[in-house]
Coordinates of C-alpha atoms in Angstrom, one line a residue:
M1 CA 28.9 35.0 35.8
K2 CA 29.9 34.9 32.1
T3 CA 32.9 37.2 32.6
E4 CA 36.1 35.7 33.9
V5 CA 37.4 37.7 36.8
K6 CA 40.9 37.5 38.1
I7 CA 41.6 39.0 41.5
C8 CA 45.3 39.7 41.6
G9 CA 47.8 40.5 44.3
L10 CA 46.2 38.2 46.9
K11 CA 48.0 37.8 50.2
T12 CA 45.6 36.6 52.9
A13 CA 43.4 33.6 53.4
E14 CA 40.3 35.8 53.9
A15 CA 40.8 37.6 50.6
V16 CA 41.5 34.3 48.7
D17 CA 38.4 32.6 50.1
R18 CA 36.2 35.6 49.5
A19 CA 37.4 36.1 45.9
V20 CA 36.6 32.5 45.0
A21 CA 33.3 32.5 46.9
L22 CA 32.2 35.6 44.9
G23 CA 33.0 33.9 41.6
A24 CA 36.6 34.7 40.7
S25 CA 37.8 32.4 37.9
H26 CA 41.5 33.3 38.5
T27 CA 43.5 34.1 41.6
G28 CA 46.8 36.0 41.1
F29 CA 49.9 35.8 43.3
I30 CA 52.6 38.4 42.7
F31 CA 56.3 37.6 43.0
F32 CA 58.0 41.0 42.6
A33 CA 59.9 42.4 45.5
K34 CA 59.1 46.1 44.7
S35 CA 55.3 45.4 44.8
P36 CA 53.2 46.0 48.0
R37 CA 51.5 42.8 46.9
N38 CA 54.7 40.7 46.8
I39 CA 54.3 37.3 48.5
E40 CA 56.8 34.5 49.3
P41 CA 56.3 31.3 47.2
D42 CA 55.6 29.1 50.2
D43 CA 53.0 31.5 51.6
A44 CA 51.3 31.7 48.2
G45 CA 51.3 27.9 47.9
R46 CA 49.5 27.5 51.2
L47 CA 46.9 30.1 50.1
A48 CA 46.4 28.5 46.7
D49 CA 45.9 25.1 48.4
R50 CA 42.7 26.6 49.9
I51 CA 41.0 27.1 46.6
R52 CA 42.9 24.7 44.2
G53 CA 40.4 23.3 41.7
K54 CA 37.9 26.0 42.3
A55 CA 39.8 28.8 40.5
K56 CA 42.9 29.0 38.3
V57 CA 46.0 29.8 40.2
V58 CA 48.2 32.4 38.4
A59 CA 51.9 33.2 39.2
V60 CA 52.6 36.8 38.3
T61 CA 56.3 37.5 37.7
V62 CA 58.4 40.4 36.2
D63 CA 61.4 39.3 34.2
A64 CA 62.0 36.4 36.5
D65 CA 64.9 34.1 35.7
N66 CA 64.7 30.3 35.7
D67 CA 65.9 30.0 39.3
D68 CA 63.1 32.2 40.6
L69 CA 60.6 30.4 38.4
D70 CA 61.8 27.0 39.6
E71 CA 61.1 28.1 43.2
I72 CA 57.7 29.7 42.4
V73 CA 56.4 26.8 40.4
A74 CA 57.6 24.2 42.9
A75 CA 55.9 26.0 45.8
L76 CA 52.8 27.4 44.2
K77 CA 52.0 24.7 41.6
P78 CA 50.3 27.3 39.4
D79 CA 47.9 26.6 36.6
I80 CA 49.2 29.6 34.6
L81 CA 52.3 31.8 34.5
Q82 CA 51.8 35.5 33.9
L83 CA 54.8 37.3 32.5
H84 CA 54.5 41.0 33.3
G85 CA 57.9 42.3 32.3
S86 CA 59.9 42.9 29.1
E87 CA 60.0 39.2 28.2
T88 CA 60.5 38.5 24.5
P89 CA 58.6 36.0 22.4
D90 CA 61.7 33.7 22.6
R91 CA 61.6 34.0 26.4
V92 CA 57.9 33.1 26.5
L93 CA 58.6 30.0 24.3
T94 CA 61.4 29.0 26.6
V95 CA 59.2 29.4 29.7
K96 CA 56.4 27.3 28.2
A97 CA 58.9 24.6 27.2
V98 CA 60.6 24.4 30.6
Y99 CA 57.5 24.5 32.8
G100 CA 54.8 23.0 30.5
L101 CA 52.3 25.7 31.6
P102 CA 50.2 28.2 29.6
V103 CA 51.5 31.8 29.6
I104 CA 49.6 35.1 29.9
K105 CA 51.8 37.8 28.4
A106 CA 51.1 41.2 29.9
L107 CA 51.5 44.3 27.7
S108 CA 51.4 47.9 28.7
I109 CA 49.1 50.1 26.6
R110 CA 49.0 53.9 26.2
D111 CA 48.5 54.6 22.5
A112 CA 47.7 52.7 19.2
D113 CA 51.3 51.9 18.5
D114 CA 51.5 49.9 21.7
L115 CA 49.1 47.4 20.3
K116 CA 51.7 46.5 17.6
K117 CA 53.5 44.7 20.4
V118 CA 50.9 42.0 20.3
E119 CA 51.7 40.6 16.9
P120 CA 55.1 38.9 17.7
F121 CA 53.4 37.0 20.5
I122 CA 50.5 35.7 18.6
G123 CA 50.6 31.9 18.5
I124 CA 53.1 32.0 21.3
A125 CA 51.4 33.5 24.3
D126 CA 48.2 31.6 25.3
R127 CA 46.5 34.9 26.3
F128 CA 47.3 38.5 26.7
L129 CA 46.7 40.9 29.5
F130 CA 46.4 44.5 28.6
D131 CA 47.4 46.9 31.3
A132 CA 47.9 50.7 31.4
K133 CA 51.5 52.0 31.1
P134 CA 52.7 52.9 34.6
P135 CA 52.7 56.6 35.5
A136 CA 56.0 58.5 35.7
G137 CA 58.0 57.5 38.7
S138 CA 56.3 54.2 39.3
E139 CA 58.5 51.1 39.7
L140 CA 55.5 48.8 39.3
P141 CA 54.5 47.4 35.8
G142 CA 51.0 47.0 37.0
G143 CA 48.7 47.6 40.0
N144 CA 49.0 51.4 39.7
G145 CA 45.3 52.1 39.6
V146 CA 45.4 53.8 36.2
S147 CA 43.4 53.0 33.1
F148 CA 44.1 53.4 29.3
D149 CA 41.9 54.4 26.5
W150 CA 39.8 51.3 25.9
T151 CA 38.6 52.5 22.5
L152 CA 42.2 51.6 21.3
L153 CA 41.1 47.9 21.5
D154 CA 38.5 48.5 18.7
A155 CA 41.4 48.0 16.3
L156 CA 42.4 44.7 17.7
D157 CA 41.9 41.5 15.7
G158 CA 38.9 39.8 17.2
S159 CA 40.7 36.5 17.5
V160 CA 43.1 37.9 20.1
D161 CA 42.2 36.5 23.5
Y162 CA 42.9 38.9 26.3
M163 CA 42.2 40.0 29.8
L164 CA 41.5 43.7 30.4
S165 CA 43.4 45.3 33.3
G166 CA 44.5 48.7 34.5
G167 CA 42.6 50.7 37.1
L168 CA 39.4 48.6 36.9
N169 CA 37.1 49.3 39.9
V170 CA 33.4 49.4 40.9
N171 CA 32.9 52.8 39.3
N172 CA 34.2 52.0 35.8
I173 CA 33.9 48.3 35.3
G174 CA 30.4 48.6 33.7
E175 CA 31.8 51.1 31.1
A176 CA 34.8 48.9 30.5
L177 CA 32.8 45.8 29.8
A178 CA 30.4 47.7 27.6
Q179 CA 33.2 49.4 25.6
T180 CA 35.4 46.4 25.1
R181 CA 33.0 43.5 25.2
T182 CA 35.9 41.6 26.8
C183 CA 35.1 38.2 28.4
A184 CA 37.9 38.5 31.0
I185 CA 39.0 41.1 33.4
D186 CA 41.7 41.6 36.1
T187 CA 41.7 43.8 39.1
S188 CA 44.0 44.4 42.0
S189 CA 44.2 47.9 43.3
G190 CA 40.5 48.4 42.4
V191 CA 39.5 46.2 45.3
E192 CA 41.9 47.5 47.9
S193 CA 41.6 49.9 50.8
A194 CA 45.4 50.6 50.7
P195 CA 48.2 49.3 48.4
G196 CA 48.4 45.5 49.0
V197 CA 45.4 45.4 51.3
K198 CA 42.3 43.7 49.8
D199 CA 39.0 45.1 51.0
L200 CA 36.4 42.4 51.2
Q201 CA 33.5 44.8 50.8
L202 CA 35.0 46.5 47.8
M203 CA 35.6 43.0 46.3
E204 CA 31.9 42.2 46.8
S205 CA 30.8 45.5 45.3
F206 CA 33.1 44.9 42.3
F207 CA 31.5 41.5 41.6
D208 CA 28.0 43.1 42.0
A209 CA 29.0 45.7 39.4
V210 CA 30.2 43.0 37.0
R211 CA 26.9 41.2 37.3
Q212 CA 24.9 44.4 36.8
A213 CA 26.9 45.1 33.6
E214 CA 26.3 41.6 32.4
A215 CA 22.6 42.0 33.0
V216 CA 22.5 45.2 31.0
T217 CA 24.3 43.5 28.1
A218 CA 21.9 40.6 28.2
R219 CA 18.9 42.9 28.1
S220 CA 20.3 45.0 25.2
G221 CA 21.1 41.8 23.3
S222 CA 17.6 40.5 23.7
K223 CA 16.2 43.6 22.1
T224 CA 18.3 43.3 18.9

Protein backbone atom coordinates (compact mmCIF):
# COMPACT_ATOMS: atom_id res chain seq x y z
CA MET A 1 0.00 0.00 0.00
CA LYS A 2 1.25 3.46 -0.88
CA THR A 3 -1.10 5.22 1.53
CA GLU A 4 0.03 5.40 5.13
CA VAL A 5 -2.81 4.23 7.37
CA LYS A 6 -3.03 4.96 11.07
CA ILE A 7 -5.50 2.92 13.06
CA CYS A 8 -6.15 4.93 16.21
CA GLY A 9 -7.73 4.13 19.54
CA LEU A 10 -6.41 0.57 19.77
CA LYS A 11 -7.11 -1.29 23.02
CA THR A 12 -6.83 -5.04 22.37
CA ALA A 13 -4.16 -7.42 21.17
CA GLU A 14 -6.46 -8.76 18.46
CA ALA A 15 -7.05 -5.30 17.01
CA VAL A 16 -3.38 -4.31 17.18
CA ASP A 17 -2.25 -7.51 15.50
CA ARG A 18 -4.89 -7.29 12.80
CA ALA A 19 -4.22 -3.64 12.02
CA VAL A 20 -0.55 -4.32 11.40
CA ALA A 21 -1.21 -7.55 9.48
CA LEU A 22 -3.52 -5.60 7.15
CA GLY A 23 -0.85 -3.01 6.48
CA ALA A 24 -1.22 -0.22 9.04
CA SER A 25 1.82 2.04 9.05
CA HIS A 26 0.89 3.65 12.38
CA THR A 27 -0.87 2.42 15.52
CA GLY A 28 -2.44 5.00 17.81
CA PHE A 29 -3.01 4.72 21.56
CA ILE A 30 -5.22 7.35 23.20
CA PHE A 31 -4.52 8.78 26.64
CA PHE A 32 -7.57 10.90 27.39
CA ALA A 33 -9.85 9.90 30.24
CA LYS A 34 -13.06 11.10 28.59
CA SER A 35 -12.53 8.94 25.50
CA PRO A 36 -14.05 5.46 25.17
CA ARG A 37 -10.69 4.59 23.60
CA ASN A 38 -8.67 5.66 26.62
CA ILE A 39 -6.00 3.19 27.68
CA GLU A 40 -3.58 3.00 30.59
CA PRO A 41 0.08 3.57 29.66
CA ASP A 42 1.27 0.17 30.90
CA ASP A 43 -1.46 -1.64 28.93
CA ALA A 44 -0.60 0.35 25.81
CA GLY A 45 3.07 -0.48 26.25
CA ARG A 46 2.33 -4.21 26.32
CA LEU A 47 0.24 -3.94 23.17
CA ALA A 48 2.86 -1.86 21.39
CA ASP A 49 5.52 -4.45 22.19
CA ARG A 50 3.60 -6.91 20.00
CA ILE A 51 4.16 -4.85 16.86
CA ARG A 52 7.16 -2.70 17.66
CA GLY A 53 9.33 -2.27 14.59
CA LYS A 54 6.47 -3.29 12.26
CA ALA A 55 4.48 -0.06 12.55
CA LYS A 56 5.01 3.34 14.15
CA VAL A 57 3.67 3.64 17.68
CA VAL A 58 1.83 6.92 18.30
CA ALA A 59 0.86 8.31 21.70
CA VAL A 60 -2.24 10.51 21.37
CA THR A 61 -2.71 13.08 24.13
CA VAL A 62 -4.93 16.10 24.76
CA ASP A 63 -3.25 19.01 26.55
CA ALA A 64 -1.20 16.59 28.64
CA ASP A 65 1.26 18.03 31.13
CA ASN A 66 4.84 16.85 31.49
CA ASP A 67 4.02 14.50 34.37
CA ASP A 68 1.48 12.67 32.23
CA LEU A 69 3.81 12.63 29.24
CA ASP A 70 6.65 11.29 31.39
CA GLU A 71 4.50 8.32 32.38
CA ILE A 72 3.21 7.72 28.85
CA VAL A 73 6.61 7.93 27.18
CA ALA A 74 8.25 5.68 29.79
CA ALA A 75 5.57 2.97 29.48
CA LEU A 76 4.76 3.13 25.77
CA LYS A 77 8.12 4.13 24.26
CA PRO A 78 6.32 5.77 21.34
CA ASP A 79 7.88 6.66 18.02
CA ILE A 80 5.70 9.76 17.70
CA LEU A 81 3.68 12.03 19.98
CA GLN A 82 0.33 13.30 18.69
CA LEU A 83 -0.92 16.45 20.40
CA HIS A 84 -4.67 16.67 19.91
CA GLY A 85 -5.55 19.57 22.19
CA SER A 86 -5.05 23.32 22.24
CA GLU A 87 -1.27 23.12 22.42
CA THR A 88 0.57 26.24 21.22
CA PRO A 89 3.64 26.27 18.96
CA ASP A 90 5.76 26.97 22.05
CA ARG A 91 4.29 23.93 23.79
CA VAL A 92 5.08 21.76 20.75
CA LEU A 93 8.67 23.01 20.78
CA THR A 94 8.95 22.23 24.49
CA VAL A 95 7.57 18.72 24.06
CA LYS A 96 9.97 18.01 21.22
CA ALA A 97 12.91 19.30 23.24
CA VAL A 98 12.03 17.35 26.38
CA TYR A 99 11.23 14.00 24.78
CA GLY A 100 13.27 14.06 21.57
CA LEU A 101 10.35 12.69 19.57
CA PRO A 102 8.62 13.93 16.41
CA VAL A 103 5.23 15.55 16.95
CA ILE A 104 2.01 15.33 14.96
CA LYS A 105 -0.12 18.39 15.72
CA ALA A 106 -3.82 17.78 15.28
CA LEU A 107 -5.98 20.69 14.14
CA SER A 108 -9.77 20.81 13.92
CA ILE A 109 -11.19 22.00 10.61
CA ARG A 110 -14.65 23.31 9.77
CA ASP A 111 -14.11 26.26 7.42
CA ALA A 112 -11.36 27.99 5.45
CA ASP A 113 -10.32 30.17 8.39
CA ASP A 114 -9.41 27.08 10.38
CA LEU A 115 -6.57 26.33 7.96
CA LYS A 116 -4.90 29.57 9.05
CA LYS A 117 -4.03 27.75 12.27
CA VAL A 118 -1.47 25.74 10.32
CA GLU A 119 0.95 28.59 9.65
CA PRO A 120 2.31 29.16 13.20
CA PHE A 121 3.20 25.46 13.44
CA ILE A 122 5.03 25.16 10.11
CA GLY A 123 8.62 24.24 10.79
CA ILE A 124 7.69 23.23 14.35
CA ALA A 125 5.26 20.30 14.03
CA ASP A 126 6.70 17.40 12.08
CA ARG A 127 3.31 16.60 10.59
CA PHE A 128 -0.27 17.76 10.89
CA LEU A 129 -3.44 15.76 11.39
CA PHE A 130 -6.58 17.44 10.11
CA ASP A 131 -9.71 16.32 11.91
CA ALA A 132 -13.26 17.63 11.84
CA LYS A 133 -14.37 19.99 14.58
CA PRO A 134 -16.40 18.06 17.14
CA PRO A 135 -20.18 18.38 17.01
CA ALA A 136 -21.98 20.42 19.65
CA GLY A 137 -22.00 18.67 23.00
CA SER A 138 -19.06 16.36 22.33
CA GLU A 139 -16.23 16.34 24.85
CA LEU A 140 -13.96 14.49 22.45
CA PRO A 141 -11.58 16.43 20.18
CA GLY A 142 -11.54 13.51 17.76
CA GLY A 143 -13.15 10.13 17.18
CA ASN A 144 -16.58 11.63 16.68
CA GLY A 145 -17.23 10.00 13.32
CA VAL A 146 -17.80 13.28 11.48
CA SER A 147 -16.02 14.62 8.41
CA PHE A 148 -15.26 18.11 7.14
CA ASP A 149 -15.32 19.61 3.66
CA TRP A 150 -12.20 18.12 2.07
CA THR A 151 -12.22 20.69 -0.75
CA LEU A 152 -10.96 23.20 1.84
CA LEU A 153 -7.59 21.48 1.62
CA ASP A 154 -7.23 22.54 -2.02
CA ALA A 155 -6.00 25.89 -0.70
CA LEU A 156 -3.29 24.31 1.42
CA ASP A 157 0.34 24.77 0.46
CA GLY A 158 1.50 21.55 -1.17
CA SER A 159 4.54 21.35 1.09
CA VAL A 160 2.40 20.80 4.21
CA ASP A 161 2.65 17.17 5.30
CA TYR A 162 -0.58 15.95 6.84
CA MET A 163 -2.73 12.99 7.76
CA LEU A 164 -6.41 13.19 6.90
CA SER A 165 -8.80 12.24 9.68
CA GLY A 166 -12.42 12.76 10.66
CA GLY A 167 -15.16 10.24 9.97
CA LEU A 168 -13.20 8.19 7.45
CA ASN A 169 -14.81 4.81 6.80
CA VAL A 170 -15.22 2.16 4.12
CA ASN A 171 -17.95 4.16 2.39
CA ASN A 172 -16.10 7.45 1.96
CA ILE A 173 -12.39 6.65 1.96
CA GLY A 174 -12.26 6.31 -1.83
CA GLU A 175 -13.75 9.76 -2.28
CA ALA A 176 -11.48 11.20 0.41
CA LEU A 177 -8.33 9.89 -1.24
CA ALA A 178 -9.44 11.01 -4.70
CA GLN A 179 -10.40 14.48 -3.48
CA THR A 180 -7.38 15.24 -1.31
CA ARG A 181 -4.65 13.08 -2.86
CA THR A 182 -3.31 12.72 0.66
CA CYS A 183 -0.66 10.10 1.27
CA ALA A 184 -1.67 9.45 4.89
CA ILE A 185 -4.98 8.77 6.63
CA ASP A 186 -6.21 8.13 10.16
CA THR A 187 -9.32 6.29 11.27
CA SER A 188 -10.74 5.22 14.60
CA SER A 189 -14.54 5.23 14.84
CA GLY A 190 -14.72 4.24 11.15
CA VAL A 191 -13.56 0.73 12.00
CA GLU A 192 -15.62 0.24 15.15
CA SER A 193 -18.86 -1.62 15.91
CA ALA A 194 -19.37 0.61 18.98
CA PRO A 195 -17.38 3.48 20.51
CA GLY A 196 -14.00 2.08 21.49
CA VAL A 197 -14.70 -1.41 20.08
CA LYS A 198 -12.63 -2.19 17.00
CA ASP A 199 -14.35 -4.46 14.47
CA LEU A 200 -11.84 -6.71 12.71
CA GLN A 201 -14.10 -7.18 9.69
CA LEU A 202 -14.68 -3.45 9.30
CA MET A 203 -10.93 -2.96 9.57
CA GLU A 204 -10.34 -5.45 6.76
CA SER A 205 -13.01 -3.82 4.59
CA PHE A 206 -11.43 -0.42 5.19
CA PHE A 207 -8.02 -1.58 4.00
CA ASP A 208 -9.65 -3.24 0.98
CA ALA A 209 -11.32 0.08 0.12
CA VAL A 210 -8.00 1.92 0.41
CA ARG A 211 -6.37 -0.55 -1.97
CA GLN A 212 -9.25 -0.21 -4.43
CA ALA A 213 -8.90 3.57 -4.34
CA GLU A 214 -5.17 3.30 -4.93
CA ALA A 215 -5.80 1.04 -7.91
CA VAL A 216 -8.25 3.56 -9.40
CA THR A 217 -5.70 6.35 -8.98
CA ALA A 218 -2.99 4.23 -10.57
CA ARG A 219 -5.19 3.44 -13.58
CA SER A 220 -6.19 7.05 -14.06
CA GLY A 221 -2.60 8.13 -13.79
CA SER A 222 -1.48 5.66 -16.43
CA LYS A 223 -3.97 7.15 -18.92
CA THR A 224 -2.64 10.71 -18.62
